[in-house]
CSV table of C-alpha atoms in Angstrom, one decimal:
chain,number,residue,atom,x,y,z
E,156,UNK,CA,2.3,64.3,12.6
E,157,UNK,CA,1.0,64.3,9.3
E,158,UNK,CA,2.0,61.4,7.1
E,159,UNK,CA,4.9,62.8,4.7
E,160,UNK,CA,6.7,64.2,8.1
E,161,UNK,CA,6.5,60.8,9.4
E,162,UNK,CA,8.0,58.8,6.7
E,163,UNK,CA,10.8,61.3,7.0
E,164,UNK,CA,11.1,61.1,10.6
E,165,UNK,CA,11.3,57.5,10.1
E,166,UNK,CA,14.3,57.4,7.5
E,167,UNK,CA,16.5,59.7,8.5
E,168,UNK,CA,16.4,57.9,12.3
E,169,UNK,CA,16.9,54.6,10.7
E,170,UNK,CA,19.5,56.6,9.1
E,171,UNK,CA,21.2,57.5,12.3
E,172,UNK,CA,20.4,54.3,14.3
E,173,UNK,CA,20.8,51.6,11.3
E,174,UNK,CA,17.7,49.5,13.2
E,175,UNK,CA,15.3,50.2,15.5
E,176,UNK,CA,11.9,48.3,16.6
E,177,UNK,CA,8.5,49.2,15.9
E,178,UNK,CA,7.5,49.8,19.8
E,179,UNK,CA,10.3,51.9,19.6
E,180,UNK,CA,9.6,54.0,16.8
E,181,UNK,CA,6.1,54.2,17.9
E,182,UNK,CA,6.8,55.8,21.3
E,183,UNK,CA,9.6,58.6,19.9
E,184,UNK,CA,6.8,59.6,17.0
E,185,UNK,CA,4.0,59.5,19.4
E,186,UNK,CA,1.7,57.4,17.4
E,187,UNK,CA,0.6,53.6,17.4
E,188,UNK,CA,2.2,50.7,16.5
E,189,UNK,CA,-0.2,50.1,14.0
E,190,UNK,CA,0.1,53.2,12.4
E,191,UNK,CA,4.4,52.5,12.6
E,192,UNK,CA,4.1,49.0,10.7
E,193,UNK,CA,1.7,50.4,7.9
E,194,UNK,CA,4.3,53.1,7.1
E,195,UNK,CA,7.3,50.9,7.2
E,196,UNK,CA,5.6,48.3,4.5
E,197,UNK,CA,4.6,51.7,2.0
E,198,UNK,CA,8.5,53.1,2.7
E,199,UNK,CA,10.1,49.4,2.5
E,200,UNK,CA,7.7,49.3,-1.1
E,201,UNK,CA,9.6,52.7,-1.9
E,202,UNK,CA,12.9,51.1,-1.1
E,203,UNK,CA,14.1,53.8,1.3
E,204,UNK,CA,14.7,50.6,4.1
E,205,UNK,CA,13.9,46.9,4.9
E,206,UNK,CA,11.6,45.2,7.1
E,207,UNK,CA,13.1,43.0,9.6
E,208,UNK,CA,11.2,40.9,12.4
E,209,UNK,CA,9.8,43.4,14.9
E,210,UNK,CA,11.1,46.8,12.7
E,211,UNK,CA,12.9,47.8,9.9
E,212,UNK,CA,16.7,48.4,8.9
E,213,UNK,CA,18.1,51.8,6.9
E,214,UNK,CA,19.3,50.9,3.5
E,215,UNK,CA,21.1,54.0,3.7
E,216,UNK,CA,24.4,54.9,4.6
E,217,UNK,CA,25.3,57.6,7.1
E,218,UNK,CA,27.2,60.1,4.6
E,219,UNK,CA,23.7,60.0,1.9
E,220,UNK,CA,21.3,62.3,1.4
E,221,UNK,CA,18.0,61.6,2.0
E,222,UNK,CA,16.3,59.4,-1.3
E,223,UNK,CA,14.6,61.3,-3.8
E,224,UNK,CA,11.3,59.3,-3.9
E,225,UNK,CA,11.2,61.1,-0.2
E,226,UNK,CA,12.7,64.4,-0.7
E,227,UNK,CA,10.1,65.2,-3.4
E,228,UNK,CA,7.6,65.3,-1.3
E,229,UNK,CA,8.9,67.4,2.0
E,230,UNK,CA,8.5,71.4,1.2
E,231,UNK,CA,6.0,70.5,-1.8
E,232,UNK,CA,4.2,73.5,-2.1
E,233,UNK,CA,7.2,75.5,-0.9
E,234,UNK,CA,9.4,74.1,-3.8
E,235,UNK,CA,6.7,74.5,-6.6
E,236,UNK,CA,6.1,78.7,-5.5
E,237,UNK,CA,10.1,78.6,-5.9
E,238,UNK,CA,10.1,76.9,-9.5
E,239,UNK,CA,7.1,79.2,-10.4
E,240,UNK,CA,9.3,82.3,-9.2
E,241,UNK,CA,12.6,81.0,-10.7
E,242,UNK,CA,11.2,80.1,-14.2
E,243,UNK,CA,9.9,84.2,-14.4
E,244,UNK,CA,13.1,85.1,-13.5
E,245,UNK,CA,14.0,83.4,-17.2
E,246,UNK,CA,13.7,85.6,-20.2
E,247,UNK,CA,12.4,83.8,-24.0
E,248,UNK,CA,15.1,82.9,-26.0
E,249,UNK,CA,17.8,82.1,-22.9
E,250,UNK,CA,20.2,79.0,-23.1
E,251,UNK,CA,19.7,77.2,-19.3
E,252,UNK,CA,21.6,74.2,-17.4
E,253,UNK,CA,19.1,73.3,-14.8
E,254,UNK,CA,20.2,71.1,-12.3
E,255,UNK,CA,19.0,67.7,-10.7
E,256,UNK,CA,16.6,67.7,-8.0
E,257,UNK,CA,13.5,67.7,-6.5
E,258,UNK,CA,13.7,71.7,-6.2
E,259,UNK,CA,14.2,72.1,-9.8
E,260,UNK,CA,12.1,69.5,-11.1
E,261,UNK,CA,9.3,72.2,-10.3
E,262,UNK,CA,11.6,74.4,-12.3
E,263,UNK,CA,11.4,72.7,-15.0
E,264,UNK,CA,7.3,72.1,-14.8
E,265,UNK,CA,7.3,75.9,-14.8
E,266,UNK,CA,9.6,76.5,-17.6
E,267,UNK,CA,8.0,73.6,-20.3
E,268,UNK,CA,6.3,75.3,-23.4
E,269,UNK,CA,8.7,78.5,-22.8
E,270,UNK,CA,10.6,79.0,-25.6
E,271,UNK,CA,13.8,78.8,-24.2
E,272,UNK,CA,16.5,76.2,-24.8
E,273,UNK,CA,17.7,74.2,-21.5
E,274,UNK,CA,20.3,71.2,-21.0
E,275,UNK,CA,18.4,69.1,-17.7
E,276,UNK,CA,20.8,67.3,-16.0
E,277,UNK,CA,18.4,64.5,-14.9
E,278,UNK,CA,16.0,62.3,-16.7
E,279,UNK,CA,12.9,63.4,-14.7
E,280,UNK,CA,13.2,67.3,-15.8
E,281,UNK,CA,14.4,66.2,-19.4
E,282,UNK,CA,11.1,64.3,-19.5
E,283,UNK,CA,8.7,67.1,-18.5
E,284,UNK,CA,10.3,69.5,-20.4
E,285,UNK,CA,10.8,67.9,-24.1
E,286,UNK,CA,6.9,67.1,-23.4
E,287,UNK,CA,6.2,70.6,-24.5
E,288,UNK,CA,7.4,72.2,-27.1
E,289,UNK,CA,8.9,75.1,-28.2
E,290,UNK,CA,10.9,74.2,-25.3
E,291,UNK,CA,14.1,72.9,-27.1
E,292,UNK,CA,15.6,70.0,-24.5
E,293,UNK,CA,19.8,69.7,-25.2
E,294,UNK,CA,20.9,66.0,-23.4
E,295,UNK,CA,24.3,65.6,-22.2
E,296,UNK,CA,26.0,62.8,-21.7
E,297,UNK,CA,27.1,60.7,-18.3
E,298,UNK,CA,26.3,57.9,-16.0
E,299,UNK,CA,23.4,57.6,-14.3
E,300,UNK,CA,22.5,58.1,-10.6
E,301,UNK,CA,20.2,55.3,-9.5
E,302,UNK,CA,16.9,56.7,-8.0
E,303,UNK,CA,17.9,60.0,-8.6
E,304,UNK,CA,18.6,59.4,-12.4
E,305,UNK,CA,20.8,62.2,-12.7
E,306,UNK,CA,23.8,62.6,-14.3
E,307,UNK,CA,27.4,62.4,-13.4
E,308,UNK,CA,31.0,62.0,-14.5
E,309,UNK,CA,33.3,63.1,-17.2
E,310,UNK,CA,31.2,63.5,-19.9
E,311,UNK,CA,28.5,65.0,-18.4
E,312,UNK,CA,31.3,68.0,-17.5
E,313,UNK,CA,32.6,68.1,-20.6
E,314,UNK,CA,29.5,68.6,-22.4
E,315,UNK,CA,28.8,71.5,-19.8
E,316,UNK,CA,32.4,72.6,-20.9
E,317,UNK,CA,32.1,72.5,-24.3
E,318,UNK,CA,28.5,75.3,-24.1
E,319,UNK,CA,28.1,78.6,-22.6
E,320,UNK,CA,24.3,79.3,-20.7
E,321,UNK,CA,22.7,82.1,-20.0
E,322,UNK,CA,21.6,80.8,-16.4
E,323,UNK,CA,22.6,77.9,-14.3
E,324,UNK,CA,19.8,77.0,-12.5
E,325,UNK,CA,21.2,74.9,-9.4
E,326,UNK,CA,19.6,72.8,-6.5
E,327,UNK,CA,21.3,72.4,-3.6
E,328,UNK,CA,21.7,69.7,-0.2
E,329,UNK,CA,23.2,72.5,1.7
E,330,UNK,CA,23.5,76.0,1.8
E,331,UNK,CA,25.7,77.5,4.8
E,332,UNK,CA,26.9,81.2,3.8
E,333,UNK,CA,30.0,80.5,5.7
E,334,UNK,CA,30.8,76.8,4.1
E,335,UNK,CA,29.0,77.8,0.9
E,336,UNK,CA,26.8,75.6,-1.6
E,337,UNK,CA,27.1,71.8,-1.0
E,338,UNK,CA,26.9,68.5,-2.0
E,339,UNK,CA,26.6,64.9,-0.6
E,340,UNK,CA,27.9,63.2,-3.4
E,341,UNK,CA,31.2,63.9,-4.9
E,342,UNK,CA,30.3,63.7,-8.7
E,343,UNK,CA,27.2,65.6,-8.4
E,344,UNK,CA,29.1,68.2,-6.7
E,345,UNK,CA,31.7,68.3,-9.8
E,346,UNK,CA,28.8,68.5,-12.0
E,347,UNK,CA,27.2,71.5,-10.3
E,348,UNK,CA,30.6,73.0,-10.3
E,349,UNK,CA,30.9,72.7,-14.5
E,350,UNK,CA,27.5,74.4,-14.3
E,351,UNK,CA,28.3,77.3,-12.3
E,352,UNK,CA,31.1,78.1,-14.7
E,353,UNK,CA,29.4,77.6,-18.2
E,354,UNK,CA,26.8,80.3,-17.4
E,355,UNK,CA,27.0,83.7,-17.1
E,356,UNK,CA,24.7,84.0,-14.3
E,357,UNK,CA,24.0,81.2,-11.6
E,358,UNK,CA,20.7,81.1,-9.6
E,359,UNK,CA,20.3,79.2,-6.6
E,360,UNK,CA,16.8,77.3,-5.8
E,361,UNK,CA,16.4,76.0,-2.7
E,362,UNK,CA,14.2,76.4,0.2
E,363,UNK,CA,14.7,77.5,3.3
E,364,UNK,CA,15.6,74.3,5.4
E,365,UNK,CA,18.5,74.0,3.2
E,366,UNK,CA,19.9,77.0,5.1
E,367,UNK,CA,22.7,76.2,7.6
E,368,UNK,CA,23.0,72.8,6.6
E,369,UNK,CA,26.2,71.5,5.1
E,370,UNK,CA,27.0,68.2,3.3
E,371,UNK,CA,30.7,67.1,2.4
E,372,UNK,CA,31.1,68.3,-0.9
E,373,UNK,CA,31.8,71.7,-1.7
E,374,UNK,CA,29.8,73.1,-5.0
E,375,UNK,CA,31.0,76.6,-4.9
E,376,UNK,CA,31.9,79.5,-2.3
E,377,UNK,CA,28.2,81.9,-1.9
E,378,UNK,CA,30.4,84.4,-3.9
E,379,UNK,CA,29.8,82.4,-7.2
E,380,UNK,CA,25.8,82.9,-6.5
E,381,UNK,CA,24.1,85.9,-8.0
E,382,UNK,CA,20.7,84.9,-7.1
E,383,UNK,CA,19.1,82.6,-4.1
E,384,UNK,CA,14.8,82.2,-4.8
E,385,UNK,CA,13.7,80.1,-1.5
E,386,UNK,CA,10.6,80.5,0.5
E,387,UNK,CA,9.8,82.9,3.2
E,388,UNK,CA,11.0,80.7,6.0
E,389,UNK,CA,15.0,81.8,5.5
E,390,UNK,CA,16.3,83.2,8.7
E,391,UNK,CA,16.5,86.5,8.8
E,392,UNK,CA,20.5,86.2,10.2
E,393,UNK,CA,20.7,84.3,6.7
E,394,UNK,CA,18.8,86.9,4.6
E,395,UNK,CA,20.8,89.5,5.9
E,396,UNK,CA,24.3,87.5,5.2
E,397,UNK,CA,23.3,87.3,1.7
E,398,UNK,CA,22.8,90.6,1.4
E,399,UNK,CA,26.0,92.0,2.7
E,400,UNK,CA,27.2,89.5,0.0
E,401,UNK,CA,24.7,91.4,-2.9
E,402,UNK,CA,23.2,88.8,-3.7
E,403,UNK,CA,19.7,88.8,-4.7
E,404,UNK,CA,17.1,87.2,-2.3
E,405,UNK,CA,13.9,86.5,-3.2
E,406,UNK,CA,11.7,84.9,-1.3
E,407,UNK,CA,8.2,83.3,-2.2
């Protein structure tokens, strides 16, 4: 198992089992113990759990989504085809809300230097875009989402309230067609729900393991999505839901 699928094989079964052992861990990934102990010192240094005498415990809790330092790296090169097709999907001269995430952090790598005018709703795509002008960066305002460093709360809504966008770009934790587009985190949820209805058309990025899963917060119903961009491993049960829903599918 190759070294990113590891690590997050190892956190989301802390995440299940709060603690297990190193022998333990070892025999369920099929690997050595040595190997087990080296990656629980480079995740415990990324904070996503805590070594304890003979293993390691989760620092998560049950209901959270999977950390971001971790999530940015599962579905890499799946995630930056999807930014790359999302951002041509973008006209010059639109107005954009782009959500947080590690889906359209590569959206915003593909848009910077377009000359197009986009309010990020996380430090990390705020800081890659105003890196390259003429791509005019518009802040809002909220609190801050530890590791994430998004942004949530009331005035992050009402500044989405307050502006009209051409396109919402929105990430996603899961995408059921039947339970819609949703959220682990209340607040972010709210936030992507103020997006959806500043803009006049809402694209969803997300790739394809996304699918079928459903967190607790409800974003919006799949009728509120005009567009899904994911990669060419959505089911084709899912493809073919969509498209009795007209939505647009693309898939890179």
């Amino acid at each position: 198992m190759e070294l990113s699928k590891r690590h997050a094989a190892i956190v989301e079964r802390l995440r299940v089992a709060d603690r297990l052992g190193v022998a333990e861990l070892a025999a369920w990934i099929g690997t050595s113990e040595v190997t087990i102990r080296r990656d629980l010192e480079q995740l415990a240094a990324q904070g996503l759990l805590r070594r304890v005498r003979g293993g390691a415990v989760s620092l998560q809790a049950r209901g959270e989504g999977p950390p971001f330092a971790l999530r940015e790296r599962d579905a890499a090169d799946a995630k930056r085809r999807i930014g790359a097709a999302v951002a041509d999907l973008i006209a010059e001269g639109e107005a954009v809300v782009l959500d947080s995430g590690t889906t359209t952090l590569e959206v915003a790598r593909a848009l910077a230097g377009r000359r197009v005018r986009v309010m990020p709703l996380s430090l990390p795509a705020a800081d890659v875009l105003a890196a390259h002008p003429p791509t005019r960066v518009i802040l809002p305002g909220g609190e801050l989402l530890p590791g994430e460093l998004s942004v949530s709360g009331p005035l992050a809504e009402a500044a989405l309230r307050a502006l009209r966008f051409d396109t919402a770009v929105l990430g996603c934790c899961g995408a059921a067609v039947e339970h819609g587009v949703t959220a682990y985190d209340l607040p972010d949820a709210a936030v992507k729900s103020a997006a959806i209805a500043s803009a006049r058309r809402v694209v969803l990025a997300a790739d394809a393991a996304k699918f079928g899963r459903t967190a607790m917060a409800l974003v919006a119903p799949f009728e509120r999505i005009d567009v899904v961009v994911t990669d060419a491993g959505l089911p084709a049960e899912v493809g073919a839901a969509l498209d009795e829903l007209e939505i647009e599918v693309h898939r890179v």
